[in-house]
Short mmCIF file of N, CA and C in Angstrom, two decimals:
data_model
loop_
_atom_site.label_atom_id
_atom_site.label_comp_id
_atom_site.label_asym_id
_atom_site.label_seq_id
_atom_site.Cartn_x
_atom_site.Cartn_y
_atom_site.Cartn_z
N UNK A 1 12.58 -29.21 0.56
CA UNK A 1 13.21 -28.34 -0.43
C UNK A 1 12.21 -27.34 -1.00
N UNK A 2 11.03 -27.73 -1.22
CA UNK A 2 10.12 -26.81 -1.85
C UNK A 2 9.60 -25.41 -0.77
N UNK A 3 9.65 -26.17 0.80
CA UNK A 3 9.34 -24.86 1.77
C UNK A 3 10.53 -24.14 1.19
N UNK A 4 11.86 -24.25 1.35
CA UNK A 4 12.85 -23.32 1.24
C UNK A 4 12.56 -22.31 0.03
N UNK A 5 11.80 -22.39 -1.14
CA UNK A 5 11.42 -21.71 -2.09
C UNK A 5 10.21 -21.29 -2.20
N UNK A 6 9.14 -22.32 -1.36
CA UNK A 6 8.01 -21.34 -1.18
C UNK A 6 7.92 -19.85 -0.28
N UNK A 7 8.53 -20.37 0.80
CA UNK A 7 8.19 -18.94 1.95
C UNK A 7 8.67 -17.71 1.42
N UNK A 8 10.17 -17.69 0.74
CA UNK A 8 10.75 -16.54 0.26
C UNK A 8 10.13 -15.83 -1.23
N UNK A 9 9.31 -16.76 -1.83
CA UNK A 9 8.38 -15.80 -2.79
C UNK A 9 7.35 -15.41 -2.20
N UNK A 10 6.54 -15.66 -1.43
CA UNK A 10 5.25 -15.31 -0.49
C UNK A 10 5.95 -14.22 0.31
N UNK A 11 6.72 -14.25 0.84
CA UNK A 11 7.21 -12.99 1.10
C UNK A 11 7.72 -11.90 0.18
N UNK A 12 8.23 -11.87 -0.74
CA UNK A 12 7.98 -11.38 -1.63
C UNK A 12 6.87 -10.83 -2.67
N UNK A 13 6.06 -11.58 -2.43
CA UNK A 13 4.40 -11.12 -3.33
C UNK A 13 3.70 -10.31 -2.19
N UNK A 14 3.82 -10.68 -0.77
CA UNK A 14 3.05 -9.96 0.79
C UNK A 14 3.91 -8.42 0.83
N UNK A 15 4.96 -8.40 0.13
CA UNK A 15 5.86 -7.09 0.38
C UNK A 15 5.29 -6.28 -1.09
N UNK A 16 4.58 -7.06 -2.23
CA UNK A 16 4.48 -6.58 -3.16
C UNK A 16 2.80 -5.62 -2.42
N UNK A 17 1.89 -6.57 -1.51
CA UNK A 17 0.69 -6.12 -1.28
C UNK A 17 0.65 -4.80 -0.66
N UNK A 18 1.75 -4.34 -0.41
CA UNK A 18 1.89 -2.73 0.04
C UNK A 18 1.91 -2.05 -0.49
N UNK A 19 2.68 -1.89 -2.06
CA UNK A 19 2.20 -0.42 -3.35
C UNK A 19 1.46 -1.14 -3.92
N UNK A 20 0.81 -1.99 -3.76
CA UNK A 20 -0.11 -2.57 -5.08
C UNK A 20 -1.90 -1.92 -4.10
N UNK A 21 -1.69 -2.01 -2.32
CA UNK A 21 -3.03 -1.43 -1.75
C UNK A 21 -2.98 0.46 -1.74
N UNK A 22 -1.57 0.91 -1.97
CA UNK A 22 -1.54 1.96 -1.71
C UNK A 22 -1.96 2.37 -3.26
N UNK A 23 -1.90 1.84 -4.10
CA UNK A 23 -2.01 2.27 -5.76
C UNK A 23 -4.09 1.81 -5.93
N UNK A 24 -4.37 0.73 -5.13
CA UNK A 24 -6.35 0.79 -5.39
C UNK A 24 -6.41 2.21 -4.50
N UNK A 25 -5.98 1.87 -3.01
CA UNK A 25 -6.57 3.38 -2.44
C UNK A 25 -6.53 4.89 -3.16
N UNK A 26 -5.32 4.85 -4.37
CA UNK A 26 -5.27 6.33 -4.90
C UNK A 26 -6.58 6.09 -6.07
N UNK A 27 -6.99 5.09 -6.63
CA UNK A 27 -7.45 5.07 -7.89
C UNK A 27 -9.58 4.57 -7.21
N UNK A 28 -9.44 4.85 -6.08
CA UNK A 28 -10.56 4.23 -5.73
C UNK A 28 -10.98 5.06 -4.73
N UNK A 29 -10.98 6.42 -4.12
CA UNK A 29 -11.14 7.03 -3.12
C UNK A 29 -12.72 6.99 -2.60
N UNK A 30 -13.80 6.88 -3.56
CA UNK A 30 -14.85 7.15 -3.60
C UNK A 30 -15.54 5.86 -2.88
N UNK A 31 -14.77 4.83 -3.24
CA UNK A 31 -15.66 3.47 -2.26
C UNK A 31 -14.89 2.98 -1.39
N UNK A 32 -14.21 3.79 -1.51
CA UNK A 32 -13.09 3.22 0.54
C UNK A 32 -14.27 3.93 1.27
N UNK A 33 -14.21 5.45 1.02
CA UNK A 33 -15.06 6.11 1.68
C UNK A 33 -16.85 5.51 2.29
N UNK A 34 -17.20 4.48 1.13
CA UNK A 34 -18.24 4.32 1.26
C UNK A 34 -18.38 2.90 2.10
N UNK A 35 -17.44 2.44 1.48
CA UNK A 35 -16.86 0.78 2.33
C UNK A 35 -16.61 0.61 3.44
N UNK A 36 -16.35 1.24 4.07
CA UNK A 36 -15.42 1.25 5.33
C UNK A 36 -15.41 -0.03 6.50
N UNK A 37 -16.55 0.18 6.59
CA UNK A 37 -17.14 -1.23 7.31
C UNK A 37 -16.87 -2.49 6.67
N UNK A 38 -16.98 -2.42 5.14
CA UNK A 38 -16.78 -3.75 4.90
C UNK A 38 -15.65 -4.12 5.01
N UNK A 39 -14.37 -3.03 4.34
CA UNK A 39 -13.16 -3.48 4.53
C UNK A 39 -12.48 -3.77 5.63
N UNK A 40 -12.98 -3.17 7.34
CA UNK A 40 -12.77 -3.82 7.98
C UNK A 40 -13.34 -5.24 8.57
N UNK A 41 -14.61 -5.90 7.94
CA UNK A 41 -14.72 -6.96 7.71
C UNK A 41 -13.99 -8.30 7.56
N UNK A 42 -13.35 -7.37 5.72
CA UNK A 42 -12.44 -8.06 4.89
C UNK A 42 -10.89 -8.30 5.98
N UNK A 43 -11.03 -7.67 6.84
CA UNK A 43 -9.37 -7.45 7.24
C UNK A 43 -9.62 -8.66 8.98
N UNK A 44 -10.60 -8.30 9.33
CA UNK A 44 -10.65 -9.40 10.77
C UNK A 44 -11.34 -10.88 9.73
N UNK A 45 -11.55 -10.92 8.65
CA UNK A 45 -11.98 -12.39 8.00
C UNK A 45 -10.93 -12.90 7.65
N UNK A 46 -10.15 -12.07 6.82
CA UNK A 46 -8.69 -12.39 6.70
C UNK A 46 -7.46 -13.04 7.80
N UNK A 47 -7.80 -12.29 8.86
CA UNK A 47 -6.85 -12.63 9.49
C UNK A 47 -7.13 -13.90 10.67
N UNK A 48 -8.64 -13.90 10.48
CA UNK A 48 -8.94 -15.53 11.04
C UNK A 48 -8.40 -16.57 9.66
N UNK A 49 -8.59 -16.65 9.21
CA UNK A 49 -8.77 -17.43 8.05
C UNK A 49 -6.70 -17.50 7.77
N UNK A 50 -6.10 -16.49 8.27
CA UNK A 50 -4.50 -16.86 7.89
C UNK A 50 -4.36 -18.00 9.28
N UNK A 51 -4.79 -16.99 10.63
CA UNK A 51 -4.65 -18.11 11.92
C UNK A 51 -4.84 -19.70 11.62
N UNK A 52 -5.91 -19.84 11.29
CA UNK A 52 -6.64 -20.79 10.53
C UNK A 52 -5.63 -21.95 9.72
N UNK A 53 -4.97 -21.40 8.36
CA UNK A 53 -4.09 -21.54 7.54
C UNK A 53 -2.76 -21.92 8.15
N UNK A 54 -2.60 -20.46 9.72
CA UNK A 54 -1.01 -21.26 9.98
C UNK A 54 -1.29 -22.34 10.68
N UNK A 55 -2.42 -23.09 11.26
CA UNK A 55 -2.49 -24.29 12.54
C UNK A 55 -2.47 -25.16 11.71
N UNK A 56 -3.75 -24.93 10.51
CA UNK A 56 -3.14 -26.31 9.28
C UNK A 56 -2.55 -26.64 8.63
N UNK A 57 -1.51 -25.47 8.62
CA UNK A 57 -0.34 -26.09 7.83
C UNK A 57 -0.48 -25.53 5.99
N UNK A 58 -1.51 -25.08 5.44
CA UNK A 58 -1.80 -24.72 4.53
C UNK A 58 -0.84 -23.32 3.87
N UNK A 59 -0.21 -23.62 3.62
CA UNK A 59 1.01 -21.98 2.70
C UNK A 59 0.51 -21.17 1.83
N UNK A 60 -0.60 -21.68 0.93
CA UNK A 60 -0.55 -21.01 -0.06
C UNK A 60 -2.53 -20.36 0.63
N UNK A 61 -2.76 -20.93 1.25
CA UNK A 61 -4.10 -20.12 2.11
C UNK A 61 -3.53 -19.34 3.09
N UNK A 62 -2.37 -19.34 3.62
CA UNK A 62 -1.84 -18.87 4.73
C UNK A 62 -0.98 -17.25 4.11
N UNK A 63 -0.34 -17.05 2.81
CA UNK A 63 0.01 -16.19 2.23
C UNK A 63 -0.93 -15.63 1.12
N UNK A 64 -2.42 -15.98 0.81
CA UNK A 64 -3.53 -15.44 0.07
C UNK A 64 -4.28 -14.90 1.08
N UNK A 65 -4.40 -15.44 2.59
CA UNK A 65 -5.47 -14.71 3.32
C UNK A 65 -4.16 -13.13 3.80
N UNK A 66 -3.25 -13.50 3.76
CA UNK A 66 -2.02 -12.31 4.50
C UNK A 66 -2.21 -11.06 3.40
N UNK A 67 -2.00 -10.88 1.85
CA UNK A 67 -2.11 -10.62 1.11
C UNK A 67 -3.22 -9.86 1.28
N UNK A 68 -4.85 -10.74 1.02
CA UNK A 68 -5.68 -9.60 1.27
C UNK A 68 -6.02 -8.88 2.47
N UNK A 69 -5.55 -9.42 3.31
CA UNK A 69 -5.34 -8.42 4.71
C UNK A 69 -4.23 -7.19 4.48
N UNK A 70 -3.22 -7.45 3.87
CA UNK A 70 -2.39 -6.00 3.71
C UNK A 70 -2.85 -4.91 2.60
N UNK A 71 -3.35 -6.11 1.65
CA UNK A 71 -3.69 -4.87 0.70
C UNK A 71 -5.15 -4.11 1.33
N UNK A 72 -5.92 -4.99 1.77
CA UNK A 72 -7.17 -3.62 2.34
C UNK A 72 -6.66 -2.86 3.30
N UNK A 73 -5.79 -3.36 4.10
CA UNK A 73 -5.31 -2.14 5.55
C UNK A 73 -4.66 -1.56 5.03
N UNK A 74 -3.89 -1.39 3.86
CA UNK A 74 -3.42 -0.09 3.16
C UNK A 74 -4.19 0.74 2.49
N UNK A 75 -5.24 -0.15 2.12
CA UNK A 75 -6.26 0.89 1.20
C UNK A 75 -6.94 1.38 2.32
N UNK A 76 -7.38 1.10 3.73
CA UNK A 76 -7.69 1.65 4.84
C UNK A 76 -7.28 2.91 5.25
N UNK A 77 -5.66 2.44 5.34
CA UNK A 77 -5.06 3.30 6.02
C UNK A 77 -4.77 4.90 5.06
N UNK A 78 -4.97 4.78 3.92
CA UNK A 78 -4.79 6.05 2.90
C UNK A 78 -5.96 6.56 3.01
N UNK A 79 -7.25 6.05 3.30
CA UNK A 79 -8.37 6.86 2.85
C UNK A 79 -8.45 7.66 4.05
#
């Protein structure tokens, strides 16, 4: 019973990580620019670390590593 209510807010907060990366990229232009490398770092660490999350079974590591993977590839993708 509790999956049935977890997945559909995690999807909901992962749909929120799209104007919430597009709103740092407008307010932060100056260290995307300078970051670049790291944030793609942040985005292949992330997305081991969700792989990771979905084999163990872990939800709430599995929708925190997804999260910061969308919000930096949006702040990526604006700069």
């Amino acid at each position: 019973m509790q999956d049935i209510i977890k997945i559909p807010i995690g999807i909901v907060l992962l749909v929120l990580g799209i104007p919430f990366g597009n709103f740092l990229a407008k307010i932060t232009k100056e260290e995307l620019k300078t970051g670049q490398k790291g944030f793609r770092l942040i985005i292949i660490a992330s997305l081991i670390g969700s792989v990771i999350s979905l084999i163990s079974g872990n939800d709430i590591l599995l929708f925190t590593f997804l999260f910061i993977m969308i919000v930096t590839s949006r702040s990526l993708k604006k700069s």
